[in-house]
Amino acid sequence: MKRIEQGVTRPAQIAVEIDGARVMVHPGETVAVAVLASASQRFRDDRSGAARGMFCNMGTCSECTVWAAVGTSPWRRLRGCLVPVEPSLRISTRDPESRP
Amino acid sequence: MMTSLNSRGETSNFDILIVGGGLVGCASAWHLARLGLKVLVAERGHLNSGASGQNAGSLHFQIERRFLEQGEKAAADGARIVTLNRLAIEEWRGIEHMLGRPLDVAMHGGLMVAETEEQMALLAFKVARENELGLSTQVLDSAQLRERAPSLSPHLAGAAWLADEGHANPRILVDAFAEGAVEQGAQIRTGTALTGLSMARDGTYRAVLSGPDGELRVNTPRVLLASGHWTARLAGLLGLNVPLYAAPLMMSVTDRTEPVLPYLVQHVGARLSMKQTEDGNLLIGGGWPSRLVRRADGTPDLDRPATVEMKNLRANLAVAARVLPGLAQRSLLRTWTGTTCISADQLPIVGEIPAAPGLFVAAGGSLFTLGPVLARLLARTIAEGSPPEELSMFLPRRFAHLDAFAVLP
């Protein structure tokens, strides 16, 4: 999966954090796009433990639901496809509260 | 799994036409195909697209709150359903083996909780009646409930416990029955609506089906309307009255969490059903109404999905969080609506319509829990030519007076 590059002008990239790793995204893209731009493209695990992607990209299926926080704000659950990225955004695809 | 009939404009003969590809329709198709009948299932949408796939997936065998809240007469009527519930327990215990695949059936027990002493008294009344009828519910006091279900609120007064209750996955059950039915020779046509139904002079039925390949005419001695709340409308094609009324409800699901709730939880004094799925999500419902969409002329539009009623959603979640305090830490992923139905006396209507021999119906609410066993009993009715004793209190004949003025054929 990759961005269309030819004939498209985008604002300069910003860095967000996904599961502790730095990922470069363009302002205007959504949290779901940020996860897709990350190395794993994983939103969660299915019941067999295999990685799952997103599905509808329009706010209906909830498959892209992740945890998000800005800077040191509390973690919130949200549907990644509906929320634009912003500076200092942190995304977690696993429950941050249950981390060791 | 679809079988092409290639019969554009032609007439096909079947032993039975089943209208509705939900739980009752597909389970009946499975039983009847196994008995050697030539079966056609017509489903207007896709399989499992109605209440069969939208319900809570509860396996509830205690007398339901909806009977208890209508006074002692209704509670006594409701108690009669316990005899059927006992058969349903056996049915669910064997269903994964019968269909040869996992269906997320979990029967680890169910609790009907109470918050007040008054509600505890109602539970005691209910449990006494159930025990008389051979259902081994028992009353747990507050301390016993704490021990059984430590994740539930310490403020609960107690609960009625039934070891056989639980839940199953409504997303996969119908598919299992449908695949099995097709393996046994049944034909299933989706995207295919019943647009005409009449009785011929010889008492057999002429059905017109409208599907992706155009119109199909079917001659058949038997028709089963397994169409949920639409059953009433479809019976109307023959001028018959089946007293079923739409009940639009809603269900909610949270994100997944570690196992906290192995039981089905209901509430004797408030609308609540709650359970945790195999995947860890908490499912919350209990009979809170959604809102039917209206047509331009103000009449309810039963062909469009009902809409979520926010006030009821908040109230539903508030009851759930009062019973399971940890729920407040979860995120609501989704709320959806589905429309079931209730009959005039709250009991399912299952069997042959006296005014129209060969016409069978099966609908009326709680048909996830009861669907598999009712389909079995209905198949026996059709195969043996008369209903088994277990079905007697659910037969349409109790409403025969409504068809006193029917003109058939």
Short mmCIF file of C-alpha atoms in Angstrom, two decimals:
data_model
loop_
_atom_site.label_atom_id
_atom_site.label_comp_id
_atom_site.label_asym_id
_atom_site.label_seq_id
_atom_site.Cartn_x
_atom_site.Cartn_y
_atom_site.Cartn_z
CA MET A 1 0.00 0.00 0.00
CA LYS A 2 1.40 3.41 -0.86
CA ARG A 3 0.34 7.03 -1.32
CA ILE A 4 -0.35 8.45 -4.75
CA GLU A 5 2.66 10.74 -5.27
CA GLN A 6 2.37 12.02 -8.84
CA GLY A 7 0.38 15.20 -9.40
CA VAL A 8 -0.49 15.59 -5.72
CA THR A 9 0.72 18.35 -3.43
CA ARG A 10 0.56 17.74 0.30
CA PRO A 11 1.54 19.79 3.35
CA ALA A 12 4.90 18.97 4.90
CA GLN A 13 4.97 15.78 6.94
CA ILE A 14 4.69 15.67 10.69
CA ALA A 15 5.71 12.87 13.05
CA VAL A 16 3.24 10.85 15.10
CA GLU A 17 3.91 7.94 17.42
CA ILE A 18 2.37 4.51 16.81
CA ASP A 19 3.02 1.81 19.41
CA GLY A 20 6.17 3.72 20.37
CA ALA A 21 7.53 4.02 16.82
CA ARG A 22 7.81 7.27 14.85
CA VAL A 23 5.69 7.43 11.70
CA MET A 24 5.67 10.32 9.20
CA VAL A 25 2.24 11.49 7.97
CA HIS A 26 0.78 14.49 6.20
CA PRO A 27 -1.60 16.86 8.03
CA GLY A 28 -5.11 16.12 6.71
CA GLU A 29 -4.59 12.37 6.78
CA THR A 30 -6.45 10.30 9.33
CA VAL A 31 -5.22 8.19 12.20
CA ALA A 32 -6.18 5.14 10.11
CA VAL A 33 -3.90 6.34 7.31
CA ALA A 34 -1.12 6.76 9.86
CA VAL A 35 -1.52 3.14 10.95
CA LEU A 36 -1.53 2.03 7.32
CA ALA A 37 1.67 4.06 6.81
CA SER A 38 3.34 2.25 9.69
CA ALA A 39 5.44 -0.84 9.15
CA SER A 40 2.92 -3.40 10.48
CA GLN A 41 -0.35 -1.91 9.13
CA ARG A 42 -1.94 -3.77 12.05
CA PHE A 43 -4.98 -2.39 13.89
CA ARG A 44 -5.56 -5.32 16.22
CA ASP A 45 -5.26 -9.09 16.46
CA ASP A 46 -8.07 -11.46 15.58
CA ARG A 47 -9.01 -14.38 17.81
CA SER A 48 -6.29 -16.56 16.31
CA GLY A 49 -3.68 -13.90 17.06
CA ALA A 50 -3.23 -12.83 13.43
CA ALA A 51 -3.01 -9.13 12.55
CA ARG A 52 -6.20 -7.47 11.30
CA GLY A 53 -6.50 -4.44 9.08
CA MET A 54 -9.34 -1.97 8.69
CA PHE A 55 -12.45 -2.56 6.66
CA CYS A 56 -14.93 0.20 5.74
CA ASN A 57 -12.91 3.44 6.19
CA MET A 58 -16.16 5.34 6.75
CA GLY A 59 -16.89 5.07 10.44
CA THR A 60 -19.24 2.14 10.36
CA CYS A 61 -17.36 -1.07 11.10
CA SER A 62 -15.16 0.04 14.04
CA GLU A 63 -12.36 -2.25 12.82
CA CYS A 64 -9.93 0.71 12.94
CA THR A 65 -10.63 1.50 16.60
CA VAL A 66 -7.37 2.35 18.40
CA TRP A 67 -6.24 4.24 21.50
CA ALA A 68 -5.07 7.81 20.95
CA ALA A 69 -3.65 10.62 23.08
CA VAL A 70 -2.17 14.01 22.32
CA GLY A 71 1.02 14.59 24.27
CA THR A 72 0.26 13.67 27.87
CA SER A 73 -3.55 13.76 27.60
CA PRO A 74 -5.48 10.66 28.74
CA TRP A 75 -5.86 7.81 26.27
CA ARG A 76 -9.15 7.70 24.36
CA ARG A 77 -10.70 4.99 22.23
CA LEU A 78 -11.62 6.27 18.77
CA ARG A 79 -12.23 5.14 15.24
CA GLY A 80 -9.04 5.92 13.36
CA CYS A 81 -10.72 6.58 10.05
CA LEU A 82 -12.71 9.54 11.43
CA VAL A 83 -9.98 11.46 13.23
CA PRO A 84 -7.29 13.59 11.54
CA VAL A 85 -3.68 13.37 12.68
CA GLU A 86 -2.17 16.25 14.63
CA PRO A 87 1.23 17.13 16.10
CA SER A 88 2.20 15.20 19.28
CA LEU A 89 -0.37 12.49 18.50
CA ARG A 90 0.29 9.13 20.11
CA ILE A 91 -1.53 6.03 18.85
CA SER A 92 -1.64 2.64 20.50
CA THR A 93 -3.11 -0.45 18.90
CA ARG A 94 -2.96 -2.30 22.25
CA ASP A 95 -4.50 -1.29 25.57
CA PRO A 96 -1.97 1.23 26.96
CA GLU A 97 -3.31 0.78 30.51
CA SER A 98 -2.49 -2.94 30.56
CA ARG A 99 1.08 -2.47 29.34
CA PRO A 100 3.85 -3.63 31.67
CA MET B 1 -24.56 -22.34 -1.79
CA MET B 2 -27.17 -20.81 -4.03
CA THR B 3 -28.78 -23.17 -6.48
CA SER B 4 -29.83 -21.76 -9.80
CA LEU B 5 -33.29 -22.86 -10.81
CA ASN B 6 -33.03 -21.59 -14.38
CA SER B 7 -36.76 -21.38 -14.49
CA ARG B 8 -37.47 -17.93 -15.77
CA GLY B 9 -41.19 -17.71 -16.32
CA GLU B 10 -41.59 -21.42 -15.55
CA THR B 11 -43.45 -23.12 -12.75
CA SER B 12 -41.59 -25.31 -10.29
CA ASN B 13 -43.01 -27.80 -7.84
CA PHE B 14 -41.80 -28.17 -4.28
CA ASP B 15 -43.02 -30.07 -1.23
CA ILE B 16 -42.70 -26.88 0.80
CA LEU B 17 -41.89 -23.25 0.19
CA ILE B 18 -40.24 -21.58 3.17
CA VAL B 19 -40.42 -17.79 3.14
CA GLY B 20 -37.58 -16.31 5.18
CA GLY B 21 -33.88 -17.22 5.38
CA GLY B 22 -33.49 -16.58 9.07
CA LEU B 23 -33.03 -19.01 11.92
CA VAL B 24 -36.49 -20.60 11.82
CA GLY B 25 -36.56 -20.80 8.02
CA CYS B 26 -33.10 -22.31 7.60
CA ALA B 27 -33.40 -24.65 10.59
CA SER B 28 -36.78 -25.87 9.31
CA ALA B 29 -35.29 -26.31 5.84
CA TRP B 30 -32.50 -28.42 7.34
CA HIS B 31 -34.90 -30.69 9.23
CA LEU B 32 -37.36 -31.03 6.35
CA ALA B 33 -34.67 -31.71 3.74
CA ARG B 34 -33.31 -34.43 6.00
CA LEU B 35 -36.81 -35.90 6.13
CA GLY B 36 -36.72 -36.11 2.33
CA LEU B 37 -38.93 -33.16 1.39
CA LYS B 38 -38.14 -31.06 -1.66
CA VAL B 39 -37.57 -27.68 -0.03
CA LEU B 40 -37.27 -24.17 -1.45
CA VAL B 41 -36.25 -21.29 0.80
CA ALA B 42 -36.94 -17.78 -0.52
CA GLU B 43 -35.20 -14.92 1.28
CA ARG B 44 -35.85 -11.34 0.23
CA GLY B 45 -32.50 -9.98 1.44
CA HIS B 46 -29.54 -12.13 2.32
CA LEU B 47 -29.49 -15.02 4.77
CA ASN B 48 -29.69 -13.99 8.44
CA SER B 49 -30.29 -10.34 7.55
CA GLY B 50 -33.26 -9.86 9.90
CA ALA B 51 -33.77 -10.35 13.61
CA SER B 52 -32.03 -13.75 13.51
CA GLY B 53 -28.70 -12.02 13.01
CA GLN B 54 -29.40 -8.84 14.95
CA ASN B 55 -30.54 -10.22 18.29
CA ALA B 56 -28.58 -10.53 21.52
CA GLY B 57 -27.72 -14.20 21.13
CA SER B 58 -28.98 -14.91 24.64
CA LEU B 59 -29.86 -18.44 25.67
CA HIS B 60 -32.39 -17.49 28.35
CA PHE B 61 -34.59 -20.13 29.92
CA GLN B 62 -35.87 -18.39 33.05
CA ILE B 63 -39.31 -16.78 32.83
CA GLU B 64 -38.76 -13.49 31.06
CA ARG B 65 -39.19 -10.11 32.67
CA ARG B 66 -41.64 -9.11 29.94
CA PHE B 67 -44.08 -11.68 31.36
CA LEU B 68 -43.43 -10.70 34.97
CA GLU B 69 -44.03 -7.00 34.40
CA GLN B 70 -47.57 -7.56 33.13
CA GLY B 71 -49.01 -8.90 36.38
CA GLU B 72 -49.77 -12.34 37.77
CA LYS B 73 -51.92 -13.59 34.88
CA ALA B 74 -49.18 -12.89 32.35
CA ALA B 75 -46.61 -14.39 34.71
CA ALA B 76 -48.70 -17.57 34.89
CA ASP B 77 -48.93 -17.63 31.09
CA GLY B 78 -45.23 -16.95 30.84
CA ALA B 79 -44.57 -19.87 33.12
CA ARG B 80 -46.12 -22.19 30.54
CA ILE B 81 -43.25 -21.46 28.21
CA VAL B 82 -40.89 -23.09 30.71
CA THR B 83 -41.86 -26.53 29.40
CA LEU B 84 -40.60 -25.47 25.98
CA ASN B 85 -37.51 -23.86 27.50
CA ARG B 86 -36.54 -27.22 28.98
CA LEU B 87 -36.59 -28.75 25.49
CA ALA B 88 -34.61 -25.78 24.19
CA ILE B 89 -31.88 -26.46 26.76
CA GLU B 90 -31.46 -29.99 25.38
CA GLU B 91 -31.49 -28.63 21.83
CA TRP B 92 -28.71 -26.12 22.50
CA ARG B 93 -26.62 -28.68 24.41
CA GLY B 94 -26.48 -30.79 21.27
CA ILE B 95 -26.52 -28.21 18.51
CA GLU B 96 -22.78 -27.94 17.79
CA HIS B 97 -22.53 -31.71 17.52
CA MET B 98 -25.69 -31.82 15.39
CA LEU B 99 -24.40 -29.23 12.91
CA GLY B 100 -20.78 -30.35 13.14
CA ARG B 101 -19.19 -27.00 13.76
CA PRO B 102 -18.43 -24.57 16.59
CA LEU B 103 -21.18 -21.96 17.11
CA ASP B 104 -19.75 -20.11 20.13
CA VAL B 105 -22.31 -21.83 22.33
CA ALA B 106 -21.46 -21.03 25.97
CA MET B 107 -23.81 -22.47 28.59
CA HIS B 108 -21.99 -21.56 31.79
CA GLY B 109 -25.08 -20.25 33.55
CA GLY B 110 -27.29 -17.21 33.78
CA LEU B 111 -28.21 -14.72 36.47
CA MET B 112 -31.36 -12.66 36.70
CA VAL B 113 -30.31 -10.00 39.17
CA ALA B 114 -32.37 -7.94 41.61
CA GLU B 115 -31.52 -4.58 43.18
CA THR B 116 -34.28 -4.29 45.79
CA GLU B 117 -36.04 -6.51 48.31
CA GLU B 118 -39.23 -6.12 46.30
CA GLN B 119 -37.44 -7.49 43.25
CA MET B 120 -36.05 -10.34 45.36
CA ALA B 121 -39.63 -11.24 46.30
CA LEU B 122 -40.55 -11.33 42.60
CA LEU B 123 -37.57 -13.61 41.95
CA ALA B 124 -38.67 -15.92 44.76
CA PHE B 125 -42.18 -16.13 43.22
CA LYS B 126 -40.69 -16.81 39.81
CA VAL B 127 -38.22 -19.45 41.02
CA ALA B 128 -40.95 -21.30 42.93
CA ARG B 129 -43.08 -21.44 39.77
CA GLU B 130 -40.11 -22.56 37.66
CA ASN B 131 -39.17 -25.31 40.11
CA GLU B 132 -42.77 -26.60 40.00
CA LEU B 133 -42.37 -26.86 36.25
CA GLY B 134 -39.08 -28.71 36.48
CA LEU B 135 -36.66 -25.86 35.80
CA SER B 136 -33.94 -25.87 38.46
CA THR B 137 -33.47 -22.16 39.07
CA GLN B 138 -32.31 -21.11 42.51
CA VAL B 139 -32.24 -17.86 44.45
CA LEU B 140 -28.83 -16.48 45.38
CA ASP B 141 -28.60 -13.88 48.15
CA SER B 142 -26.23 -10.96 47.93
CA ALA B 143 -23.26 -12.83 49.41
CA GLN B 144 -23.81 -15.91 47.22
CA LEU B 145 -24.04 -13.67 44.17
CA ARG B 146 -20.77 -11.92 45.11
CA GLU B 147 -19.09 -15.29 45.31
CA ARG B 148 -20.53 -16.46 41.99
CA ALA B 149 -19.92 -13.25 40.04
CA PRO B 150 -17.40 -10.95 41.71
CA SER B 151 -17.37 -8.54 38.76
CA LEU B 152 -21.01 -7.58 39.39
CA SER B 153 -21.96 -4.69 41.66
CA PRO B 154 -21.78 -5.32 45.42
CA HIS B 155 -25.01 -3.35 45.73
CA LEU B 156 -27.13 -6.04 44.07
CA ALA B 157 -29.66 -7.68 46.39
CA GLY B 158 -29.28 -11.09 44.79
CA ALA B 159 -30.19 -13.08 41.71
CA ALA B 160 -31.95 -16.11 40.29
CA TRP B 161 -29.39 -18.59 38.95
CA LEU B 162 -29.87 -21.16 36.22
CA ALA B 163 -26.87 -23.29 35.32
CA ASP B 164 -28.08 -23.99 31.76
CA GLU B 165 -28.27 -20.40 30.51
CA GLY B 166 -25.67 -18.70 28.37
CA HIS B 167 -25.24 -17.37 24.88
CA ALA B 168 -24.36 -18.28 21.31
CA ASN B 169 -23.27 -16.41 18.20
CA PRO B 170 -26.21 -15.29 16.02
CA ARG B 171 -23.78 -14.37 13.21
CA ILE B 172 -22.90 -17.96 12.38
CA LEU B 173 -25.82 -20.18 13.41
CA VAL B 174 -28.07 -19.57 10.41
CA ASP B 175 -25.20 -20.15 8.02
CA ALA B 176 -24.61 -23.54 9.62
CA PHE B 177 -28.26 -24.54 9.18
CA ALA B 178 -28.39 -23.16 5.63
CA GLU B 179 -25.26 -25.00 4.50
CA GLY B 180 -26.54 -28.18 6.06
CA ALA B 181 -29.91 -27.75 4.35
CA VAL B 182 -28.30 -27.28 0.95
CA GLU B 183 -26.14 -30.37 1.53
CA GLN B 184 -29.37 -32.27 2.17
CA GLY B 185 -30.81 -31.06 -1.13
CA ALA B 186 -32.74 -27.93 -0.15
CA GLN B 187 -32.67 -25.00 -2.54
CA ILE B 188 -32.10 -21.50 -1.19
CA ARG B 189 -32.71 -18.36 -3.20
CA THR B 190 -31.65 -15.03 -1.74
CA GLY B 191 -32.64 -11.63 -3.08
CA THR B 192 -35.96 -13.28 -3.79
CA ALA B 193 -39.21 -11.88 -2.43
CA LEU B 194 -42.64 -13.46 -2.15
CA THR B 195 -44.82 -11.13 -4.20
CA GLY B 196 -47.94 -13.23 -4.64
CA LEU B 197 -49.60 -16.08 -2.76
CA SER B 198 -52.94 -17.72 -3.40
CA MET B 199 -54.69 -21.00 -2.71
CA ALA B 200 -55.86 -23.05 -5.69
CA ARG B 201 -59.18 -24.93 -5.77
CA ASP B 202 -57.45 -28.16 -4.78
CA GLY B 203 -56.09 -26.48 -1.63
CA THR B 204 -52.49 -26.24 -2.82
CA TYR B 205 -50.63 -22.96 -3.03
CA ARG B 206 -49.48 -20.84 -5.95
CA ALA B 207 -46.60 -18.55 -5.05
CA VAL B 208 -44.96 -15.88 -7.13
CA LEU B 209 -41.35 -15.13 -6.29
CA SER B 210 -39.47 -12.15 -7.61
CA GLY B 211 -35.69 -12.45 -7.70
CA PRO B 212 -32.55 -11.52 -9.58
CA ASP B 213 -33.50 -13.82 -12.50
CA GLY B 214 -36.99 -12.43 -12.77
CA GLU B 215 -40.21 -14.07 -11.72
CA LEU B 216 -40.55 -17.65 -10.55
CA ARG B 217 -43.85 -19.45 -10.04
CA VAL B 218 -44.04 -22.18 -7.45
CA ASN B 219 -46.73 -24.80 -6.91
CA THR B 220 -46.61 -26.37 -3.50
CA PRO B 221 -48.90 -28.12 -1.04
CA ARG B 222 -47.23 -26.34 1.89
CA VAL B 223 -45.92 -22.90 2.70
CA LEU B 224 -44.04 -21.92 5.86
CA LEU B 225 -43.95 -18.22 6.67
CA ALA B 226 -40.82 -17.90 8.79
CA SER B 227 -40.57 -14.20 8.19
CA GLY B 228 -40.40 -12.57 11.61
CA HIS B 229 -42.63 -9.55 11.94
CA TRP B 230 -43.29 -9.64 8.17
CA THR B 231 -45.20 -12.89 8.74
CA ALA B 232 -48.31 -10.84 9.51
CA ARG B 233 -48.05 -8.94 6.23
CA LEU B 234 -47.37 -12.08 4.17
CA ALA B 235 -50.32 -13.92 5.75
CA GLY B 236 -52.30 -10.91 4.60
CA LEU B 237 -51.64 -11.99 0.99
CA LEU B 238 -54.19 -14.75 1.70
CA GLY B 239 -56.47 -12.47 3.68
CA LEU B 240 -55.44 -14.12 6.94
CA ASN B 241 -54.77 -12.49 10.31
CA VAL B 242 -51.74 -13.51 12.33
CA PRO B 243 -51.56 -11.24 15.40
CA LEU B 244 -47.87 -10.35 15.37
CA TYR B 245 -46.67 -6.84 16.05
CA ALA B 246 -43.29 -5.32 15.25
CA ALA B 247 -40.97 -4.69 18.18
CA PRO B 248 -37.98 -2.57 17.09
CA LEU B 249 -35.10 -3.02 19.55
CA MET B 250 -31.42 -2.20 19.83
CA MET B 251 -28.16 -3.85 20.83
CA SER B 252 -24.78 -2.44 21.78
CA VAL B 253 -21.27 -3.84 21.85
CA THR B 254 -18.17 -2.59 23.65
CA ASP B 255 -14.53 -3.07 22.84
CA ARG B 256 -12.84 -6.25 23.99
CA THR B 257 -11.51 -6.84 27.43
CA GLU B 258 -10.16 -9.73 29.48
CA PRO B 259 -12.75 -12.31 30.62
CA VAL B 260 -14.89 -10.74 33.35
CA LEU B 261 -18.33 -12.23 32.80
CA PRO B 262 -18.81 -15.93 32.00
CA TYR B 263 -22.60 -15.73 32.51
CA LEU B 264 -25.66 -14.35 30.84
CA VAL B 265 -26.95 -11.48 33.01
CA GLN B 266 -30.56 -10.30 33.02
CA HIS B 267 -32.41 -8.05 35.45
CA VAL B 268 -35.79 -8.83 36.99
CA GLY B 269 -36.71 -5.18 37.44
CA ALA B 270 -35.14 -3.44 34.45
CA ARG B 271 -34.54 -4.18 30.80
CA LEU B 272 -31.12 -5.73 30.57
CA SER B 273 -29.26 -8.54 28.90
CA MET B 274 -25.51 -8.62 29.14
CA LYS B 275 -22.85 -11.13 28.24
CA GLN B 276 -19.24 -11.36 27.14
CA THR B 277 -18.48 -12.88 23.76
CA GLU B 278 -15.76 -15.40 23.04
CA ASP B 279 -13.70 -12.50 21.71
CA GLY B 280 -14.08 -10.46 24.90
CA ASN B 281 -16.61 -7.84 23.78
CA LEU B 282 -19.50 -7.06 26.11
CA LEU B 283 -22.91 -7.26 24.44
CA ILE B 284 -25.65 -5.15 25.97
CA GLY B 285 -29.36 -5.18 25.25
CA GLY B 286 -32.51 -6.21 27.06
CA GLY B 287 -35.44 -5.04 25.01
CA TRP B 288 -34.96 -1.29 24.79
CA PRO B 289 -36.94 0.07 21.84
CA SER B 290 -35.43 1.72 18.81
CA ARG B 291 -37.58 3.93 16.61
CA LEU B 292 -39.34 2.78 13.46
CA VAL B 293 -38.87 5.01 10.44
CA ARG B 294 -42.12 6.54 9.14
CA ARG B 295 -43.36 6.76 5.60
CA ALA B 296 -44.54 10.07 4.20
CA ASP B 297 -48.11 9.18 5.22
CA GLY B 298 -47.05 8.64 8.84
CA THR B 299 -47.33 4.85 8.91
CA PRO B 300 -44.35 2.84 10.15
CA ASP B 301 -42.00 1.65 7.43
CA LEU B 302 -41.08 -1.92 8.35
CA ASP B 303 -38.83 -2.30 5.32
CA ARG B 304 -36.23 0.17 6.50
CA PRO B 305 -33.97 -0.26 9.52
CA ALA B 306 -35.19 1.32 12.74
CA THR B 307 -33.06 4.14 14.16
CA VAL B 308 -31.25 4.23 17.50
CA GLU B 309 -33.20 6.03 20.21
CA MET B 310 -30.51 7.89 22.17
CA LYS B 311 -32.57 8.27 25.34
CA ASN B 312 -33.12 4.51 25.49
CA LEU B 313 -29.50 3.78 24.64
CA ARG B 314 -28.34 5.90 27.58
CA ALA B 315 -30.85 4.23 29.90
CA ASN B 316 -29.80 0.76 28.69
CA LEU B 317 -26.12 1.49 29.28
CA ALA B 318 -26.89 3.05 32.68
CA VAL B 319 -28.63 -0.12 33.88
CA ALA B 320 -25.76 -2.21 32.52
CA ALA B 321 -23.12 -0.10 34.27
CA ARG B 322 -25.06 -0.22 37.54
CA VAL B 323 -24.95 -4.03 37.41
CA LEU B 324 -21.39 -4.33 36.04
CA PRO B 325 -19.43 -1.31 37.35
CA GLY B 326 -16.35 -2.15 35.24
CA LEU B 327 -18.39 -1.33 32.15
CA ALA B 328 -17.70 2.36 32.74
CA GLN B 329 -14.08 1.73 31.68
CA ARG B 330 -15.09 0.26 28.33
CA SER B 331 -15.70 2.02 25.03
CA LEU B 332 -18.95 1.60 23.14
CA LEU B 333 -18.04 0.36 19.66
CA ARG B 334 -21.42 0.15 18.02
CA THR B 335 -25.16 0.18 18.57
CA TRP B 336 -27.47 -1.43 16.04
CA THR B 337 -31.18 -1.97 15.67
CA GLY B 338 -33.27 -4.98 14.74
CA THR B 339 -36.97 -5.61 14.66
CA THR B 340 -38.45 -8.66 16.31
CA CYS B 341 -42.14 -9.14 17.04
CA ILE B 342 -44.53 -9.98 19.82
CA SER B 343 -47.76 -11.90 19.49
CA ALA B 344 -51.09 -10.89 20.99
CA ASP B 345 -50.49 -13.12 24.04
CA GLN B 346 -46.67 -12.82 24.06
CA LEU B 347 -46.19 -16.53 23.24
CA PRO B 348 -44.74 -17.61 19.87
CA ILE B 349 -47.21 -18.58 17.14
CA VAL B 350 -46.01 -21.85 15.63
CA GLY B 351 -47.86 -24.34 13.48
CA GLU B 352 -50.57 -24.71 10.88
CA ILE B 353 -53.20 -22.02 10.30
CA PRO B 354 -56.62 -23.70 10.75
CA ALA B 355 -58.29 -21.61 8.01
CA ALA B 356 -55.55 -22.49 5.51
CA PRO B 357 -54.45 -26.12 5.71
CA GLY B 358 -50.87 -26.45 4.51
CA LEU B 359 -49.96 -22.93 5.58
CA PHE B 360 -47.58 -22.82 8.54
CA VAL B 361 -46.19 -19.91 10.51
CA ALA B 362 -43.43 -19.63 13.12
CA ALA B 363 -42.71 -16.27 14.71
CA GLY B 364 -43.27 -14.30 17.86
CA GLY B 365 -40.18 -13.29 19.79
CA SER B 366 -37.47 -15.08 21.80
CA LEU B 367 -36.91 -17.08 18.66
CA PHE B 368 -33.15 -17.17 18.94
CA THR B 369 -33.38 -19.17 22.16
CA LEU B 370 -36.41 -21.11 20.95
CA GLY B 371 -35.83 -21.15 17.17
CA PRO B 372 -33.88 -24.40 16.88
CA VAL B 373 -36.30 -26.45 19.00
CA LEU B 374 -39.37 -24.88 17.39
CA ALA B 375 -37.99 -25.68 13.94
CA ARG B 376 -37.57 -29.29 15.02
CA LEU B 377 -41.13 -29.47 16.38
CA LEU B 378 -42.49 -27.77 13.29
CA ALA B 379 -40.70 -30.26 11.04
CA ARG B 380 -42.24 -33.09 13.05
CA THR B 381 -45.66 -31.48 12.64
CA ILE B 382 -45.23 -31.40 8.89
CA ALA B 383 -43.74 -34.88 8.61
CA GLU B 384 -46.30 -36.55 10.89
CA GLY B 385 -49.30 -34.52 9.75
CA SER B 386 -50.18 -33.38 13.26
CA PRO B 387 -48.41 -31.32 15.90
CA PRO B 388 -46.56 -32.96 18.80
CA GLU B 389 -47.99 -32.28 22.27
CA GLU B 390 -45.07 -29.95 23.12
CA LEU B 391 -46.31 -27.47 20.53
CA SER B 392 -49.94 -27.38 21.66
CA MET B 393 -49.84 -24.08 23.55
CA PHE B 394 -48.12 -22.30 20.66
CA LEU B 395 -50.45 -23.39 17.85
CA PRO B 396 -52.12 -20.69 15.72
CA ARG B 397 -55.51 -22.26 16.49
CA ARG B 398 -55.76 -20.10 19.63
CA PHE B 399 -56.25 -17.17 17.25
CA ALA B 400 -58.57 -19.02 14.82
CA HIS B 401 -61.40 -16.55 15.64
CA LEU B 402 -59.45 -13.85 13.79
CA ASP B 403 -59.86 -15.79 10.52
CA ALA B 404 -63.60 -16.42 10.93
CA PHE B 405 -64.27 -14.25 7.89
CA ALA B 406 -61.45 -15.45 5.64
CA VAL B 407 -62.40 -16.37 2.07
CA LEU B 408 -60.32 -19.26 0.72
CA PRO B 409 -59.45 -20.43 -1.83
#
